[in-house]
Short mmCIF file of C-alpha atoms in Angstrom, two decimals:
data_model
loop_
_atom_site.label_atom_id
_atom_site.label_comp_id
_atom_site.label_asym_id
_atom_site.label_seq_id
_atom_site.Cartn_x
_atom_site.Cartn_y
_atom_site.Cartn_z
CA MET W 151 -65.56 -85.67 1.97
CA THR W 152 -62.59 -86.83 0.07
CA PRO W 153 -60.60 -88.61 2.89
CA THR W 154 -56.85 -89.02 2.80
CA LEU W 155 -54.48 -91.33 4.82
CA ASP W 156 -51.09 -90.23 5.99
CA MET W 157 -48.84 -92.37 8.52
CA ARG W 158 -47.29 -90.59 11.46
CA ASP W 159 -44.72 -93.26 12.43
CA SER W 160 -46.98 -96.11 13.56
CA VAL W 161 -50.16 -93.83 13.87
CA ALA W 162 -52.45 -93.76 10.83
CA VAL W 163 -54.12 -90.36 10.28
CA ILE W 164 -57.31 -90.22 8.26
CA THR W 165 -58.12 -86.60 7.12
CA LEU W 166 -61.75 -86.16 6.36
CA GLY W 167 -61.68 -83.30 4.35
CA ASP W 168 -62.31 -79.45 4.31
CA ASP W 169 -66.12 -79.38 3.75
CA GLU W 170 -68.85 -80.64 5.59
CA ASN W 171 -67.43 -84.03 5.42
CA ARG W 172 -70.75 -85.88 4.84
CA PHE W 173 -70.85 -89.41 4.23
CA SER W 174 -71.51 -89.85 0.49
CA PRO W 175 -71.40 -93.48 -1.02
CA GLU W 176 -67.93 -92.35 -2.51
CA ALA W 177 -66.81 -91.28 0.86
CA LEU W 178 -67.65 -94.40 2.56
CA ASP W 179 -65.98 -96.60 -0.13
CA LEU W 180 -62.66 -94.32 0.55
CA LEU W 181 -63.11 -94.59 4.24
CA ASP W 182 -63.38 -98.35 4.18
CA THR W 183 -60.15 -98.39 1.99
CA HIS W 184 -58.39 -96.41 4.38
CA LEU W 185 -59.26 -98.11 7.33
CA ASP W 186 -58.08 -101.33 5.49
CA SER W 187 -54.85 -99.64 4.87
CA ALA W 188 -54.63 -98.40 8.68
CA ARG W 189 -55.65 -101.82 10.12
CA ASP W 190 -52.88 -103.39 7.83
CA GLN W 191 -49.99 -100.84 8.47
CA ALA W 192 -50.61 -98.98 11.80
CA GLY W 193 -50.83 -99.31 15.60
CA ALA W 194 -53.17 -96.76 16.34
CA LEU W 195 -55.83 -94.47 14.40
CA VAL W 196 -56.63 -90.64 14.49
CA THR W 197 -59.37 -89.09 12.37
CA VAL W 198 -59.46 -85.55 11.98
CA GLY W 199 -60.97 -82.65 9.38
CA THR W 200 -59.34 -79.44 8.34
CA GLY W 201 -62.26 -77.05 8.03
CA LYS W 202 -65.30 -75.75 9.89
CA PHE W 203 -66.67 -79.58 10.32
CA TRP W 204 -65.31 -82.78 11.82
CA SER W 205 -68.55 -84.29 10.00
CA ASN W 206 -72.03 -83.00 9.43
CA GLY W 207 -73.18 -86.69 8.87
CA LEU W 208 -75.39 -88.26 6.43
CA ASP W 209 -75.31 -86.84 2.86
CA LEU W 210 -78.96 -85.76 2.81
CA ASP W 211 -78.47 -84.30 -0.87
CA TRP W 212 -77.54 -87.79 -2.18
CA LEU W 213 -80.40 -89.22 -0.60
CA MET W 214 -82.91 -86.98 -1.87
CA GLY W 215 -82.02 -88.21 -5.30
CA HIS W 216 -81.83 -91.87 -4.05
CA GLY W 217 -84.62 -92.32 -1.88
CA ASP W 218 -85.11 -96.00 -3.14
CA GLN W 219 -81.60 -96.77 -1.68
CA LEU W 220 -82.22 -95.45 1.71
CA GLU W 221 -82.07 -98.99 3.58
CA TRP W 222 -78.95 -99.73 1.57
CA TYR W 223 -77.26 -96.28 2.66
CA VAL W 224 -78.04 -96.46 6.26
CA GLY W 225 -76.68 -99.96 6.32
CA ARG W 226 -73.43 -98.66 4.80
CA VAL W 227 -73.21 -96.14 7.54
CA HIS W 228 -74.09 -98.57 10.24
CA HIS W 229 -71.07 -100.60 8.71
CA LEU W 230 -68.87 -97.73 9.28
CA PHE W 231 -69.94 -97.29 12.87
CA GLU W 232 -69.25 -100.86 13.47
CA ARG W 233 -65.86 -100.79 11.91
CA LEU W 234 -64.72 -97.92 13.93
CA LEU W 235 -66.45 -99.23 17.33
CA THR W 236 -64.51 -102.63 16.83
CA PHE W 237 -61.34 -101.28 15.11
CA PRO W 238 -58.55 -103.62 16.28
CA MET W 239 -56.35 -100.83 17.88
CA PRO W 240 -56.51 -97.70 19.78
CA THR W 241 -58.47 -94.85 18.03
CA VAL W 242 -59.38 -91.10 18.60
CA ALA W 243 -61.60 -88.67 16.78
CA ALA W 244 -59.81 -85.25 16.77
CA VAL W 245 -62.88 -83.26 16.56
CA ASN W 246 -61.86 -79.96 14.79
CA GLY W 247 -65.25 -78.29 14.36
CA HIS W 248 -68.94 -79.32 14.14
CA ALA W 249 -69.86 -83.01 14.68
CA PHE W 250 -73.49 -83.36 13.82
CA GLY W 251 -75.88 -86.48 13.63
CA ALA W 252 -74.13 -89.13 12.00
CA GLY W 253 -70.81 -87.42 12.37
CA ALA W 254 -71.33 -87.08 16.21
CA MET W 255 -72.25 -90.96 16.03
CA ALA W 256 -69.01 -91.64 14.01
CA ALA W 257 -66.99 -89.64 16.54
CA ILE W 258 -68.47 -91.31 19.68
CA ALA W 259 -67.66 -94.81 17.99
CA HIS W 260 -64.04 -94.01 18.40
CA ASP W 261 -62.34 -95.06 21.80
CA PHE W 262 -61.33 -91.38 22.56
CA ARG W 263 -62.43 -87.87 21.44
CA ILE W 264 -60.42 -84.71 21.66
CA MET W 265 -62.40 -81.60 20.62
CA ARG W 266 -61.35 -78.03 19.37
CA SER W 267 -61.57 -75.70 22.38
CA ASP W 268 -62.83 -72.63 20.98
CA ARG W 269 -65.15 -73.51 18.14
CA GLY W 270 -67.65 -76.30 16.92
CA TYR W 271 -70.65 -78.05 18.42
CA TYR W 272 -71.25 -81.74 19.32
CA CYS W 273 -74.96 -82.39 18.53
CA PHE W 274 -77.47 -85.09 17.79
CA PRO W 275 -80.35 -83.04 16.07
CA GLU W 276 -82.64 -85.94 15.02
CA VAL W 277 -85.47 -84.81 17.27
CA ASP W 278 -85.38 -81.39 15.67
CA ILE W 279 -85.25 -82.81 11.92
CA ASP W 280 -88.04 -85.24 12.61
CA ILE W 281 -85.68 -88.32 11.93
CA PRO W 282 -85.81 -90.94 14.55
CA PHE W 283 -82.66 -92.77 15.55
CA THR W 284 -82.29 -96.36 14.15
CA PRO W 285 -82.05 -99.00 16.86
CA GLY W 286 -78.35 -99.48 15.88
CA MET W 287 -77.62 -95.56 16.40
CA ALA W 288 -79.56 -95.41 19.53
CA ALA W 289 -77.60 -98.49 20.86
CA LEU W 290 -74.30 -96.83 19.74
CA ILE W 291 -74.83 -93.67 21.50
CA GLN W 292 -76.08 -95.11 24.68
CA SER W 293 -73.28 -97.69 24.78
CA LYS W 294 -70.94 -94.58 25.23
CA THR W 295 -72.95 -92.18 27.43
CA VAL W 296 -74.47 -92.27 30.97
CA PRO W 297 -78.49 -92.32 30.68
CA THR W 298 -78.75 -88.81 31.67
CA THR W 299 -76.63 -87.67 28.81
CA ALA W 300 -78.45 -90.01 26.38
CA VAL W 301 -81.48 -88.33 27.32
CA ASP W 302 -80.47 -84.74 27.13
CA ALA W 303 -78.43 -85.44 23.81
CA MET W 304 -80.88 -87.67 22.09
CA THR W 305 -84.35 -85.98 23.10
CA THR W 306 -83.52 -82.36 23.16
CA GLY W 307 -81.19 -81.65 20.14
CA ARG W 308 -78.79 -79.82 22.47
CA ARG W 309 -75.74 -78.26 20.98
CA TYR W 310 -72.75 -78.94 23.12
CA SER W 311 -69.73 -76.66 23.29
CA ALA W 312 -66.44 -78.15 23.75
CA THR W 313 -66.37 -77.72 27.44
CA GLU W 314 -70.12 -78.69 27.96
CA ALA W 315 -69.35 -82.10 25.84
CA VAL W 316 -66.50 -82.78 28.26
CA ASP W 317 -68.88 -82.38 31.39
CA ALA W 318 -71.35 -84.54 29.64
CA GLY W 319 -68.79 -87.46 28.93
CA LEU W 320 -69.33 -86.95 25.04
CA VAL W 321 -65.56 -85.87 24.44
CA ASP W 322 -62.50 -86.66 26.74
CA ALA W 323 -60.60 -83.56 26.41
CA THR W 324 -60.40 -80.27 24.74
CA GLU W 325 -57.39 -78.67 22.84
CA PRO W 326 -56.69 -75.48 20.84
CA LEU W 327 -56.98 -76.32 17.03
CA ASP W 328 -53.09 -75.69 16.77
CA THR W 329 -52.33 -78.49 18.68
CA LEU W 330 -55.37 -80.51 18.28
CA LEU W 331 -53.96 -83.28 16.07
CA ASP W 332 -50.51 -83.43 17.88
CA ALA W 333 -52.55 -83.98 21.09
CA ALA W 334 -54.59 -86.92 19.51
CA ILE W 335 -51.49 -88.60 18.28
CA ALA W 336 -49.93 -88.26 21.61
CA ARG W 337 -53.10 -89.75 23.19
CA VAL W 338 -52.84 -93.05 21.53
CA THR W 339 -48.97 -93.20 21.06
CA PRO W 340 -48.51 -94.73 24.54
CA LEU W 341 -51.01 -97.50 23.65
CA LEU W 342 -49.18 -98.92 20.64
CA GLY W 343 -48.16 -102.37 20.48
CA LYS W 344 -51.53 -103.95 21.69
CA ASN W 345 -52.17 -107.40 19.77
CA PRO W 346 -54.86 -106.30 17.31
CA ALA W 347 -56.82 -109.80 17.49
CA THR W 348 -57.17 -109.15 21.21
CA VAL W 349 -58.24 -105.55 21.03
CA ALA W 350 -60.72 -106.52 18.30
CA ALA W 351 -61.87 -109.40 20.58
CA ILE W 352 -62.39 -107.15 23.71
CA LYS W 353 -64.18 -104.52 21.86
CA SER W 354 -66.60 -106.90 20.18
CA THR W 355 -67.49 -108.26 23.63
CA MET W 356 -67.70 -104.85 25.18
CA TYR W 357 -70.15 -103.56 22.22
CA ALA W 358 -71.94 -106.82 21.66
CA GLY W 359 -75.52 -105.33 21.87
CA PRO W 360 -74.66 -102.23 19.58
CA ILE W 361 -73.15 -104.28 17.08
CA ALA W 362 -76.02 -106.66 17.01
CA ALA W 363 -78.39 -103.64 16.69
CA LEU W 364 -76.24 -102.17 13.91
CA ARG W 365 -76.21 -105.29 11.91
CA ASP W 366 -80.04 -105.57 12.21
CA ARG W 367 -81.82 -104.77 9.23
CA THR W 368 -85.62 -105.40 10.57
CA GLY W 369 -86.04 -102.69 13.07
CA ARG W 370 -85.77 -99.51 11.54
CA PRO W 371 -88.12 -96.70 12.33
CA SER W 372 -90.35 -95.22 9.56
CA VAL W 373 -89.04 -91.81 8.56
CA SER W 374 -90.94 -89.06 6.87
CA SER W 375 -88.17 -88.06 4.78
CA PRO W 376 -84.27 -89.56 3.92
CA SER W 377 -82.20 -89.33 6.93
#
């Protein structure tokens, strides 16, 4: 993943990339930089990919070679989730393809999600790859879903199509690929002009529980392999 930032009038568009868009340390650094710029320059945020994936989540190849840095790395990913969850302006993920694992978590941390209608799955596969959710990850997902969806999504590894994801409340709408980005920008454009400090304060109160869990470094489950 090599994310880039463009401005569409007052809407910041972060394009994640055209590969699996996994969260390597370098990609996380770039995302932080772009989020800083969006915070300072924009009134709303859209994230989108350009290939088969919105994001396939954690960079497992990097972790296999840096297992001693697992806790640090998970903390960095948690930080990304928290930034998106509390970002001081309206946010929407334009889910152009597959969103799996930590990728699906990053998308759900946005205020809104619009998913490509004809291709891609929304999935939390942790149960099938024997990697339990951290408390912060679980709290994030559960803060954005009804209990029946949380059970289905988190304990079965179900792959939701776009229509199924809407029915489950994981995403808000579907859109053809050629109009996906425009639809995402249109979703947040009427919300421009909100006071950033007020928006951030409201989100921080709404998601106080998940934020505390994402910041906690003591309650991580044991894993048999890097996640």
